[in-house]
Amino acid sequence: MRLVLLGAPGAGKGTQGVVLADHFGVPHISSGDLLRSHVVLQSDLGRRLGAYLARGELVPDDLVLAVIGDAIIAAMKTGGYILDGFPRTLSQAEQAYALAEPAGVAADAVVYLAVPDDEARQRLAGRDANRTDDADPAVIERRLRLFHAETKPLLDFYGERGILVTIDAVQSAHAVSAAIFAALSAR
């Protein structure tokens, strides 16, 4: 199974990514976790990434692709992936699709976890204090604006390909998982 999870910050992509990866027996690849791990390691790449994350800005495509490319290739050797947090822009989606489609490794489905901004704000405010990208209300607002401007256009991109599944993610995590499994089995 090859799935992409889309949603606003705080929509539950990480939570559902773990559940789906366990269910399908494939790796959960969180672009946010990979980016933050580079920042913690203080590598050259990590220092460059840290500045973007601290401001709540999207990391440039070339840096994101450098971080997650190897993880995706490794995941394909195990039979698939649950990709959480990538792509975030139409450009990233187009680049990924151009590479994946000819190789036969494009996503089987894209699950959009829909939540209103107020719900996302509430969830982000309750997150672990170690998540510096969620600690500052101004950063949260910037991330939500970027989501609407940059990530929402992906819904049309994937909808046109017939692989978009929209899930009401305001429900409990268990109910969201059940809705995802039901939607995927109906495809």
Short mmCIF file of N, CA and C in Angstrom, two decimals:
data_model
loop_
_atom_site.label_atom_id
_atom_site.label_comp_id
_atom_site.label_asym_id
_atom_site.label_seq_id
_atom_site.Cartn_x
_atom_site.Cartn_y
_atom_site.Cartn_z
N MET A 1 0.84 -1.18 0.00
CA MET A 1 0.00 0.00 0.00
C MET A 1 0.88 1.24 0.00
N ARG A 2 0.52 2.18 -0.85
CA ARG A 2 1.23 3.45 -0.94
C ARG A 2 0.22 4.58 -0.74
N LEU A 3 0.32 5.24 0.42
CA LEU A 3 -0.62 6.30 0.78
C LEU A 3 0.10 7.59 1.10
N VAL A 4 -0.53 8.70 0.74
CA VAL A 4 -0.09 10.03 1.14
C VAL A 4 -1.16 10.60 2.05
N LEU A 5 -0.73 11.18 3.18
CA LEU A 5 -1.64 11.83 4.10
C LEU A 5 -1.48 13.34 3.98
N LEU A 6 -2.59 14.03 3.72
CA LEU A 6 -2.61 15.48 3.64
C LEU A 6 -3.54 16.02 4.72
N GLY A 7 -3.23 17.19 5.19
CA GLY A 7 -4.09 17.86 6.15
C GLY A 7 -3.36 19.02 6.77
N ALA A 8 -4.12 19.91 7.37
CA ALA A 8 -3.55 21.07 8.04
C ALA A 8 -2.67 20.60 9.20
N PRO A 9 -1.79 21.46 9.67
CA PRO A 9 -1.06 21.13 10.89
C PRO A 9 -2.07 20.80 11.99
N GLY A 10 -1.84 19.71 12.69
CA GLY A 10 -2.76 19.31 13.76
C GLY A 10 -3.94 18.46 13.30
N ALA A 11 -4.00 18.10 12.02
CA ALA A 11 -5.13 17.33 11.50
C ALA A 11 -5.10 15.87 11.94
N GLY A 12 -3.95 15.38 12.39
CA GLY A 12 -3.84 13.99 12.81
C GLY A 12 -3.06 13.11 11.86
N LYS A 13 -2.28 13.70 10.98
CA LYS A 13 -1.52 12.91 10.01
C LYS A 13 -0.56 11.95 10.70
N GLY A 14 0.14 12.41 11.72
CA GLY A 14 1.09 11.55 12.42
C GLY A 14 0.40 10.40 13.13
N THR A 15 -0.69 10.69 13.80
CA THR A 15 -1.46 9.66 14.51
C THR A 15 -1.97 8.61 13.53
N GLN A 16 -2.58 9.07 12.45
CA GLN A 16 -3.13 8.13 11.48
C GLN A 16 -2.03 7.42 10.70
N GLY A 17 -0.92 8.10 10.48
CA GLY A 17 0.20 7.48 9.77
C GLY A 17 0.71 6.25 10.50
N VAL A 18 0.82 6.34 11.81
CA VAL A 18 1.27 5.20 12.61
C VAL A 18 0.27 4.06 12.52
N VAL A 19 -1.02 4.36 12.65
CA VAL A 19 -2.07 3.33 12.59
C VAL A 19 -2.07 2.65 11.23
N LEU A 20 -2.02 3.44 10.18
CA LEU A 20 -2.06 2.88 8.82
C LEU A 20 -0.82 2.06 8.51
N ALA A 21 0.34 2.55 8.92
CA ALA A 21 1.59 1.81 8.68
C ALA A 21 1.56 0.46 9.38
N ASP A 22 1.07 0.45 10.61
CA ASP A 22 0.97 -0.81 11.36
C ASP A 22 -0.01 -1.76 10.68
N HIS A 23 -1.13 -1.24 10.26
CA HIS A 23 -2.17 -2.07 9.61
C HIS A 23 -1.67 -2.68 8.30
N PHE A 24 -1.01 -1.86 7.47
CA PHE A 24 -0.57 -2.33 6.16
C PHE A 24 0.83 -2.92 6.16
N GLY A 25 1.53 -2.83 7.27
CA GLY A 25 2.87 -3.41 7.37
C GLY A 25 3.90 -2.72 6.49
N VAL A 26 3.77 -1.40 6.36
CA VAL A 26 4.71 -0.61 5.57
C VAL A 26 5.25 0.53 6.45
N PRO A 27 6.37 1.13 6.07
CA PRO A 27 6.92 2.22 6.88
C PRO A 27 6.06 3.48 6.85
N HIS A 28 6.03 4.14 8.00
CA HIS A 28 5.43 5.47 8.11
C HIS A 28 6.56 6.47 7.95
N ILE A 29 6.49 7.29 6.92
CA ILE A 29 7.53 8.29 6.65
C ILE A 29 6.94 9.66 6.96
N SER A 30 7.39 10.25 8.05
CA SER A 30 6.94 11.58 8.43
C SER A 30 8.01 12.58 8.01
N SER A 31 7.68 13.43 7.05
CA SER A 31 8.67 14.41 6.61
C SER A 31 9.03 15.35 7.76
N GLY A 32 8.06 15.70 8.59
CA GLY A 32 8.34 16.57 9.72
C GLY A 32 9.31 15.94 10.70
N ASP A 33 9.10 14.66 11.01
CA ASP A 33 10.02 13.96 11.93
C ASP A 33 11.42 13.88 11.33
N LEU A 34 11.50 13.59 10.02
CA LEU A 34 12.82 13.51 9.38
C LEU A 34 13.52 14.87 9.40
N LEU A 35 12.77 15.93 9.10
CA LEU A 35 13.36 17.27 9.11
C LEU A 35 13.84 17.63 10.52
N ARG A 36 13.00 17.39 11.52
CA ARG A 36 13.37 17.73 12.90
C ARG A 36 14.57 16.90 13.37
N SER A 37 14.69 15.65 12.93
CA SER A 37 15.83 14.83 13.36
C SER A 37 17.14 15.41 12.81
N HIS A 38 17.10 15.95 11.60
CA HIS A 38 18.29 16.60 11.05
C HIS A 38 18.66 17.85 11.86
N VAL A 39 17.62 18.58 12.31
CA VAL A 39 17.87 19.78 13.11
C VAL A 39 18.53 19.38 14.43
N VAL A 40 18.02 18.33 15.08
CA VAL A 40 18.58 17.87 16.35
C VAL A 40 20.04 17.44 16.18
N LEU A 41 20.35 16.79 15.07
CA LEU A 41 21.72 16.34 14.82
C LEU A 41 22.67 17.49 14.52
N GLN A 42 22.12 18.67 14.24
CA GLN A 42 22.92 19.86 13.93
C GLN A 42 23.89 19.66 12.76
N SER A 43 23.45 18.85 11.79
CA SER A 43 24.24 18.71 10.57
C SER A 43 24.14 20.02 9.79
N ASP A 44 24.94 20.15 8.74
CA ASP A 44 24.83 21.34 7.90
C ASP A 44 23.41 21.49 7.38
N LEU A 45 22.87 20.38 6.91
CA LEU A 45 21.49 20.39 6.41
C LEU A 45 20.54 20.75 7.54
N GLY A 46 20.75 20.18 8.72
CA GLY A 46 19.89 20.45 9.87
C GLY A 46 19.86 21.91 10.27
N ARG A 47 21.00 22.57 10.21
CA ARG A 47 21.04 24.00 10.55
C ARG A 47 20.25 24.82 9.53
N ARG A 48 20.34 24.44 8.28
CA ARG A 48 19.57 25.15 7.25
C ARG A 48 18.08 24.91 7.44
N LEU A 49 17.71 23.67 7.76
CA LEU A 49 16.30 23.34 7.96
C LEU A 49 15.73 24.04 9.19
N GLY A 50 16.52 24.12 10.25
CA GLY A 50 16.04 24.68 11.52
C GLY A 50 15.51 26.09 11.39
N ALA A 51 16.14 26.88 10.58
CA ALA A 51 15.69 28.26 10.42
C ALA A 51 14.28 28.32 9.82
N TYR A 52 14.01 27.46 8.85
CA TYR A 52 12.67 27.44 8.24
C TYR A 52 11.63 26.94 9.24
N LEU A 53 11.96 25.86 9.93
CA LEU A 53 11.01 25.27 10.88
C LEU A 53 10.68 26.23 12.01
N ALA A 54 11.67 26.93 12.52
CA ALA A 54 11.45 27.85 13.64
C ALA A 54 10.50 28.98 13.25
N ARG A 55 10.50 29.37 11.99
CA ARG A 55 9.63 30.44 11.51
C ARG A 55 8.27 29.91 11.03
N GLY A 56 8.11 28.60 10.97
CA GLY A 56 6.86 28.03 10.48
C GLY A 56 6.73 28.11 8.97
N GLU A 57 7.85 28.22 8.29
CA GLU A 57 7.84 28.34 6.83
C GLU A 57 8.03 26.97 6.19
N LEU A 58 7.58 26.87 4.94
CA LEU A 58 7.83 25.65 4.19
C LEU A 58 9.30 25.55 3.85
N VAL A 59 9.84 24.37 3.99
CA VAL A 59 11.24 24.12 3.64
C VAL A 59 11.32 24.04 2.12
N PRO A 60 12.33 24.65 1.50
CA PRO A 60 12.44 24.60 0.04
C PRO A 60 12.45 23.16 -0.49
N ASP A 61 11.91 23.02 -1.69
CA ASP A 61 11.75 21.71 -2.31
C ASP A 61 13.04 20.89 -2.34
N ASP A 62 14.15 21.53 -2.72
CA ASP A 62 15.39 20.77 -2.86
C ASP A 62 15.83 20.18 -1.53
N LEU A 63 15.61 20.92 -0.43
CA LEU A 63 16.00 20.40 0.89
C LEU A 63 15.07 19.26 1.33
N VAL A 64 13.78 19.43 1.09
CA VAL A 64 12.83 18.38 1.47
C VAL A 64 13.12 17.11 0.69
N LEU A 65 13.33 17.24 -0.61
CA LEU A 65 13.60 16.07 -1.43
C LEU A 65 14.89 15.39 -1.02
N ALA A 66 15.88 16.17 -0.60
CA ALA A 66 17.15 15.59 -0.13
C ALA A 66 16.93 14.76 1.12
N VAL A 67 16.01 15.20 1.98
CA VAL A 67 15.77 14.52 3.26
C VAL A 67 14.93 13.26 3.08
N ILE A 68 13.87 13.33 2.29
CA ILE A 68 12.95 12.18 2.26
C ILE A 68 13.19 11.20 1.12
N GLY A 69 13.97 11.58 0.13
CA GLY A 69 14.19 10.69 -1.01
C GLY A 69 14.67 9.31 -0.62
N ASP A 70 15.69 9.24 0.22
CA ASP A 70 16.23 7.95 0.63
C ASP A 70 15.21 7.13 1.42
N ALA A 71 14.44 7.82 2.25
CA ALA A 71 13.43 7.11 3.06
C ALA A 71 12.36 6.48 2.18
N ILE A 72 11.97 7.17 1.14
CA ILE A 72 10.96 6.63 0.23
C ILE A 72 11.51 5.45 -0.56
N ILE A 73 12.73 5.57 -1.02
CA ILE A 73 13.36 4.46 -1.77
C ILE A 73 13.47 3.22 -0.88
N ALA A 74 13.90 3.42 0.37
CA ALA A 74 14.00 2.29 1.30
C ALA A 74 12.63 1.69 1.59
N ALA A 75 11.62 2.53 1.72
CA ALA A 75 10.26 2.04 2.00
C ALA A 75 9.73 1.19 0.85
N MET A 76 10.04 1.57 -0.36
CA MET A 76 9.54 0.82 -1.51
C MET A 76 10.09 -0.60 -1.52
N LYS A 77 11.25 -0.80 -0.93
CA LYS A 77 11.82 -2.14 -0.86
C LYS A 77 11.02 -3.04 0.08
N THR A 78 10.22 -2.43 0.96
CA THR A 78 9.39 -3.21 1.88
C THR A 78 7.95 -3.32 1.39
N GLY A 79 7.65 -2.74 0.25
CA GLY A 79 6.33 -2.92 -0.33
C GLY A 79 5.42 -1.71 -0.30
N GLY A 80 5.88 -0.59 0.19
CA GLY A 80 5.01 0.58 0.18
C GLY A 80 5.40 1.59 1.24
N TYR A 81 4.49 2.53 1.46
CA TYR A 81 4.76 3.60 2.41
C TYR A 81 3.47 4.28 2.83
N ILE A 82 3.53 4.91 3.98
CA ILE A 82 2.53 5.88 4.40
C ILE A 82 3.31 7.18 4.52
N LEU A 83 3.06 8.11 3.64
CA LEU A 83 3.83 9.35 3.57
C LEU A 83 3.03 10.48 4.20
N ASP A 84 3.61 11.06 5.22
CA ASP A 84 2.94 12.07 6.03
C ASP A 84 3.73 13.37 5.96
N GLY A 85 3.11 14.41 5.41
CA GLY A 85 3.75 15.72 5.37
C GLY A 85 4.49 16.03 4.08
N PHE A 86 4.42 15.17 3.12
CA PHE A 86 5.00 15.42 1.81
C PHE A 86 4.10 14.76 0.78
N PRO A 87 3.81 15.44 -0.29
CA PRO A 87 4.23 16.78 -0.67
C PRO A 87 3.41 17.85 0.05
N ARG A 88 3.97 19.04 0.10
CA ARG A 88 3.29 20.18 0.71
C ARG A 88 2.93 21.25 -0.31
N THR A 89 3.51 21.15 -1.49
CA THR A 89 3.23 22.15 -2.53
C THR A 89 2.92 21.43 -3.84
N LEU A 90 2.28 22.15 -4.73
CA LEU A 90 1.96 21.59 -6.04
C LEU A 90 3.24 21.23 -6.78
N SER A 91 4.25 22.05 -6.67
CA SER A 91 5.53 21.76 -7.32
C SER A 91 6.12 20.44 -6.81
N GLN A 92 6.09 20.23 -5.50
CA GLN A 92 6.59 18.97 -4.95
C GLN A 92 5.77 17.79 -5.45
N ALA A 93 4.46 17.96 -5.50
CA ALA A 93 3.58 16.88 -5.97
C ALA A 93 3.87 16.54 -7.42
N GLU A 94 4.03 17.56 -8.24
CA GLU A 94 4.30 17.32 -9.66
C GLU A 94 5.65 16.64 -9.85
N GLN A 95 6.67 17.08 -9.10
CA GLN A 95 7.99 16.45 -9.20
C GLN A 95 7.93 15.00 -8.75
N ALA A 96 7.27 14.76 -7.63
CA ALA A 96 7.17 13.39 -7.10
C ALA A 96 6.40 12.50 -8.06
N TYR A 97 5.30 13.00 -8.61
CA TYR A 97 4.48 12.21 -9.53
C TYR A 97 5.26 11.89 -10.81
N ALA A 98 6.01 12.87 -11.30
CA ALA A 98 6.79 12.67 -12.53
C ALA A 98 7.84 11.57 -12.34
N LEU A 99 8.37 11.45 -11.14
CA LEU A 99 9.35 10.41 -10.85
C LEU A 99 8.69 9.07 -10.54
N ALA A 100 7.61 9.11 -9.79
CA ALA A 100 6.98 7.88 -9.28
C ALA A 100 6.12 7.16 -10.31
N GLU A 101 5.38 7.89 -11.11
CA GLU A 101 4.43 7.26 -12.05
C GLU A 101 5.13 6.34 -13.05
N PRO A 102 6.18 6.78 -13.74
CA PRO A 102 6.84 5.88 -14.68
C PRO A 102 7.47 4.66 -14.01
N ALA A 103 7.86 4.82 -12.75
CA ALA A 103 8.48 3.71 -12.01
C ALA A 103 7.43 2.79 -11.38
N GLY A 104 6.15 3.16 -11.49
CA GLY A 104 5.08 2.34 -10.92
C GLY A 104 5.01 2.39 -9.40
N VAL A 105 5.48 3.47 -8.81
CA VAL A 105 5.46 3.57 -7.34
C VAL A 105 4.67 4.79 -6.86
N ALA A 106 3.79 5.33 -7.72
CA ALA A 106 2.97 6.47 -7.30
C ALA A 106 1.97 6.01 -6.25
N ALA A 107 1.46 6.97 -5.50
CA ALA A 107 0.51 6.68 -4.43
C ALA A 107 -0.74 5.99 -4.96
N ASP A 108 -1.22 5.02 -4.18
CA ASP A 108 -2.49 4.36 -4.51
C ASP A 108 -3.66 5.26 -4.15
N ALA A 109 -3.49 6.03 -3.08
CA ALA A 109 -4.54 6.94 -2.63
C ALA A 109 -3.90 8.07 -1.83
N VAL A 110 -4.61 9.20 -1.80
CA VAL A 110 -4.22 10.35 -0.99
C VAL A 110 -5.38 10.61 -0.04
N VAL A 111 -5.09 10.54 1.25
CA VAL A 111 -6.12 10.73 2.28
C VAL A 111 -5.98 12.15 2.83
N TYR A 112 -7.04 12.94 2.63
CA TYR A 112 -7.06 14.31 3.15
C TYR A 112 -7.84 14.30 4.45
N LEU A 113 -7.16 14.64 5.53
CA LEU A 113 -7.77 14.72 6.85
C LEU A 113 -8.26 16.15 7.06
N ALA A 114 -9.55 16.36 6.90
CA ALA A 114 -10.13 17.69 6.93
C ALA A 114 -10.48 18.11 8.36
N VAL A 115 -9.93 19.23 8.79
CA VAL A 115 -10.27 19.83 10.08
C VAL A 115 -10.36 21.35 9.91
N PRO A 116 -11.29 22.00 10.62
CA PRO A 116 -11.33 23.46 10.58
C PRO A 116 -10.12 24.05 11.30
N ASP A 117 -9.77 25.27 10.95
CA ASP A 117 -8.60 25.91 11.56
C ASP A 117 -8.69 25.98 13.08
N ASP A 118 -9.87 26.27 13.62
CA ASP A 118 -10.00 26.36 15.08
C ASP A 118 -9.65 25.04 15.76
N GLU A 119 -10.06 23.94 15.16
CA GLU A 119 -9.73 22.62 15.70
C GLU A 119 -8.22 22.38 15.61
N ALA A 120 -7.62 22.76 14.48
CA ALA A 120 -6.17 22.59 14.32
C ALA A 120 -5.43 23.41 15.37
N ARG A 121 -5.86 24.67 15.59
CA ARG A 121 -5.20 25.51 16.60
C ARG A 121 -5.27 24.87 17.98
N GLN A 122 -6.44 24.35 18.33
CA GLN A 122 -6.63 23.73 19.64
C GLN A 122 -5.72 22.51 19.79
N ARG A 123 -5.64 21.70 18.78
CA ARG A 123 -4.79 20.51 18.84
C ARG A 123 -3.32 20.89 18.94
N LEU A 124 -2.90 21.87 18.15
CA LEU A 124 -1.50 22.28 18.17
C LEU A 124 -1.11 22.86 19.53
N ALA A 125 -2.03 23.60 20.13
CA ALA A 125 -1.74 24.19 21.45
C ALA A 125 -1.53 23.10 22.51
N GLY A 126 -2.10 21.92 22.31
CA GLY A 126 -1.97 20.83 23.27
C GLY A 126 -0.83 19.89 23.00
N ARG A 127 -0.03 20.17 21.98
CA ARG A 127 1.08 19.28 21.62
C ARG A 127 2.25 19.41 22.58
N ASP A 128 3.16 18.47 22.44
CA ASP A 128 4.39 18.42 23.22
C ASP A 128 5.16 19.74 23.10
N ALA A 129 5.57 20.28 24.22
CA ALA A 129 6.30 21.55 24.23
C ALA A 129 7.62 21.48 23.50
N ASN A 130 8.13 20.28 23.24
CA ASN A 130 9.39 20.14 22.50
C ASN A 130 9.24 20.42 21.01
N ARG A 131 8.00 20.51 20.55
CA ARG A 131 7.76 20.83 19.15
C ARG A 131 7.80 22.34 18.98
N THR A 132 8.97 22.88 18.70
CA THR A 132 9.12 24.33 18.62
C THR A 132 8.27 24.94 17.51
N ASP A 133 7.93 24.15 16.50
CA ASP A 133 7.11 24.69 15.41
C ASP A 133 5.65 24.84 15.82
N ASP A 134 5.26 24.34 17.00
CA ASP A 134 3.89 24.47 17.49
C ASP A 134 3.79 25.32 18.75
N ALA A 135 4.88 25.83 19.27
CA ALA A 135 4.86 26.51 20.55
C ALA A 135 4.42 27.98 20.45
N ASP A 136 4.61 28.59 19.32
CA ASP A 136 4.36 30.02 19.16
C ASP A 136 3.08 30.23 18.35
N PRO A 137 2.08 30.95 18.91
CA PRO A 137 0.84 31.19 18.16
C PRO A 137 1.06 31.85 16.79
N ALA A 138 2.05 32.73 16.69
CA ALA A 138 2.32 33.37 15.39
C ALA A 138 2.82 32.34 14.38
N VAL A 139 3.62 31.39 14.85
CA VAL A 139 4.12 30.33 13.96
C VAL A 139 2.96 29.43 13.53
N ILE A 140 2.06 29.12 14.44
CA ILE A 140 0.89 28.30 14.12
C ILE A 140 0.07 29.00 13.04
N GLU A 141 -0.17 30.30 13.21
CA GLU A 141 -0.96 31.03 12.22
C GLU A 141 -0.27 31.04 10.86
N ARG A 142 1.04 31.20 10.84
CA ARG A 142 1.79 31.18 9.59
C ARG A 142 1.68 29.81 8.92
N ARG A 143 1.78 28.75 9.74
CA ARG A 143 1.68 27.40 9.19
C ARG A 143 0.29 27.15 8.59
N LEU A 144 -0.76 27.64 9.25
CA LEU A 144 -2.11 27.46 8.72
C LEU A 144 -2.30 28.26 7.42
N ARG A 145 -1.78 29.48 7.39
CA ARG A 145 -1.87 30.28 6.14
C ARG A 145 -1.14 29.58 5.00
N LEU A 146 0.04 29.07 5.29
CA LEU A 146 0.80 28.35 4.26
C LEU A 146 0.06 27.10 3.79
N PHE A 147 -0.56 26.40 4.74
CA PHE A 147 -1.33 25.22 4.35
C PHE A 147 -2.41 25.60 3.34
N HIS A 148 -3.18 26.64 3.65
CA HIS A 148 -4.26 27.04 2.74
C HIS A 148 -3.73 27.51 1.39
N ALA A 149 -2.62 28.23 1.40
CA ALA A 149 -2.08 28.77 0.16
C ALA A 149 -1.35 27.72 -0.67
N GLU A 150 -0.55 26.88 -0.02
CA GLU A 150 0.35 25.99 -0.74
C GLU A 150 -0.13 24.54 -0.84
N THR A 151 -0.75 24.04 0.22
CA THR A 151 -1.09 22.61 0.26
C THR A 151 -2.49 22.33 -0.26
N LYS A 152 -3.44 23.20 0.00
CA LYS A 152 -4.80 22.93 -0.47
C LYS A 152 -4.90 22.72 -1.98
N PRO A 153 -4.08 23.40 -2.82
CA PRO A 153 -4.15 23.13 -4.27
C PRO A 153 -3.86 21.66 -4.62
N LEU A 154 -3.21 20.95 -3.72
CA LEU A 154 -2.94 19.53 -3.97
C LEU A 154 -4.24 18.72 -4.03
N LEU A 155 -5.29 19.21 -3.37
CA LEU A 155 -6.56 18.48 -3.40
C LEU A 155 -7.07 18.37 -4.83
N ASP A 156 -6.98 19.44 -5.59
CA ASP A 156 -7.38 19.39 -7.00
C ASP A 156 -6.46 18.47 -7.80
N PHE A 157 -5.16 18.58 -7.56
CA PHE A 157 -4.17 17.77 -8.27
C PHE A 157 -4.48 16.28 -8.11
N TYR A 158 -4.69 15.85 -6.87
CA TYR A 158 -4.96 14.44 -6.62
C TYR A 158 -6.40 14.06 -6.97
N GLY A 159 -7.32 14.99 -6.81
CA GLY A 159 -8.70 14.74 -7.20
C GLY A 159 -8.82 14.45 -8.69
N GLU A 160 -8.08 15.21 -9.50
CA GLU A 160 -8.09 15.01 -10.95
C GLU A 160 -7.53 13.63 -11.32
N ARG A 161 -6.70 13.07 -10.48
CA ARG A 161 -6.14 11.74 -10.73
C ARG A 161 -7.02 10.62 -10.18
N GLY A 162 -8.10 11.01 -9.50
CA GLY A 162 -9.05 10.03 -8.98
C GLY A 162 -8.56 9.25 -7.78
N ILE A 163 -7.58 9.81 -7.05
CA ILE A 163 -7.03 9.06 -5.91
C ILE A 163 -7.25 9.78 -4.57
N LEU A 164 -8.01 10.87 -4.56
CA LEU A 164 -8.23 11.64 -3.34
C LEU A 164 -9.39 11.07 -2.53
N VAL A 165 -9.16 10.88 -1.24
CA VAL A 165 -10.18 10.44 -0.29
C VAL A 165 -10.22 11.48 0.81
N THR A 166 -11.39 12.10 1.03
CA THR A 166 -11.52 13.12 2.07
C THR A 166 -12.20 12.51 3.29
N ILE A 167 -11.59 12.74 4.46
CA ILE A 167 -12.09 12.18 5.72
C ILE A 167 -12.32 13.32 6.70
N ASP A 168 -13.47 13.30 7.38
CA ASP A 168 -13.74 14.26 8.46
C ASP A 168 -12.86 13.87 9.63
N ALA A 169 -11.83 14.67 9.91
CA ALA A 169 -10.87 14.32 10.95
C ALA A 169 -11.15 15.00 12.28
N VAL A 170 -12.35 15.55 12.46
CA VAL A 170 -12.70 16.15 13.74
C VAL A 170 -13.13 15.08 14.74
N GLN A 171 -13.45 13.91 14.27
CA GLN A 171 -13.88 12.80 15.11
C GLN A 171 -12.72 12.28 15.97
N SER A 172 -13.01 11.31 16.81
CA SER A 172 -11.95 10.68 17.59
C SER A 172 -10.96 10.00 16.65
N ALA A 173 -9.75 9.81 17.12
CA ALA A 173 -8.71 9.17 16.30
C ALA A 173 -9.18 7.79 15.82
N HIS A 174 -9.84 7.05 16.70
CA HIS A 174 -10.34 5.71 16.33
C HIS A 174 -11.38 5.82 15.22
N ALA A 175 -12.30 6.78 15.33
CA ALA A 175 -13.33 6.95 14.30
C ALA A 175 -12.72 7.39 12.98
N VAL A 176 -11.69 8.23 13.04
CA VAL A 176 -11.01 8.65 11.81
C VAL A 176 -10.35 7.45 11.14
N SER A 177 -9.67 6.62 11.94
CA SER A 177 -9.04 5.40 11.38
C SER A 177 -10.09 4.51 10.71
N ALA A 178 -11.21 4.31 11.38
CA ALA A 178 -12.27 3.46 10.83
C ALA A 178 -12.81 4.06 9.52
N ALA A 179 -12.94 5.37 9.47
CA ALA A 179 -13.43 6.02 8.24
C ALA A 179 -12.42 5.86 7.10
N ILE A 180 -11.14 5.95 7.42
CA ILE A 180 -10.10 5.76 6.40
C ILE A 180 -10.15 4.35 5.85
N PHE A 181 -10.20 3.36 6.75
CA PHE A 181 -10.24 1.96 6.29
C PHE A 181 -11.47 1.70 5.45
N ALA A 182 -12.62 2.24 5.85
CA ALA A 182 -13.85 2.05 5.08
C ALA A 182 -13.73 2.70 3.69
N ALA A 183 -13.19 3.90 3.64
CA ALA A 183 -13.05 4.59 2.35
C ALA A 183 -12.07 3.88 1.43
N LEU A 184 -10.97 3.38 2.00
CA LEU A 184 -9.99 2.67 1.18
C LEU A 184 -10.54 1.34 0.68
N SER A 185 -11.29 0.64 1.50
CA SER A 185 -11.83 -0.65 1.07
C SER A 185 -12.93 -0.48 0.01
N ALA A 186 -13.56 0.70 -0.02
CA ALA A 186 -14.60 0.97 -1.02
C ALA A 186 -14.01 1.34 -2.37
N ARG A 187 -12.70 1.58 -2.43
CA ARG A 187 -12.06 2.00 -3.69
C ARG A 187 -11.81 0.82 -4.59
#
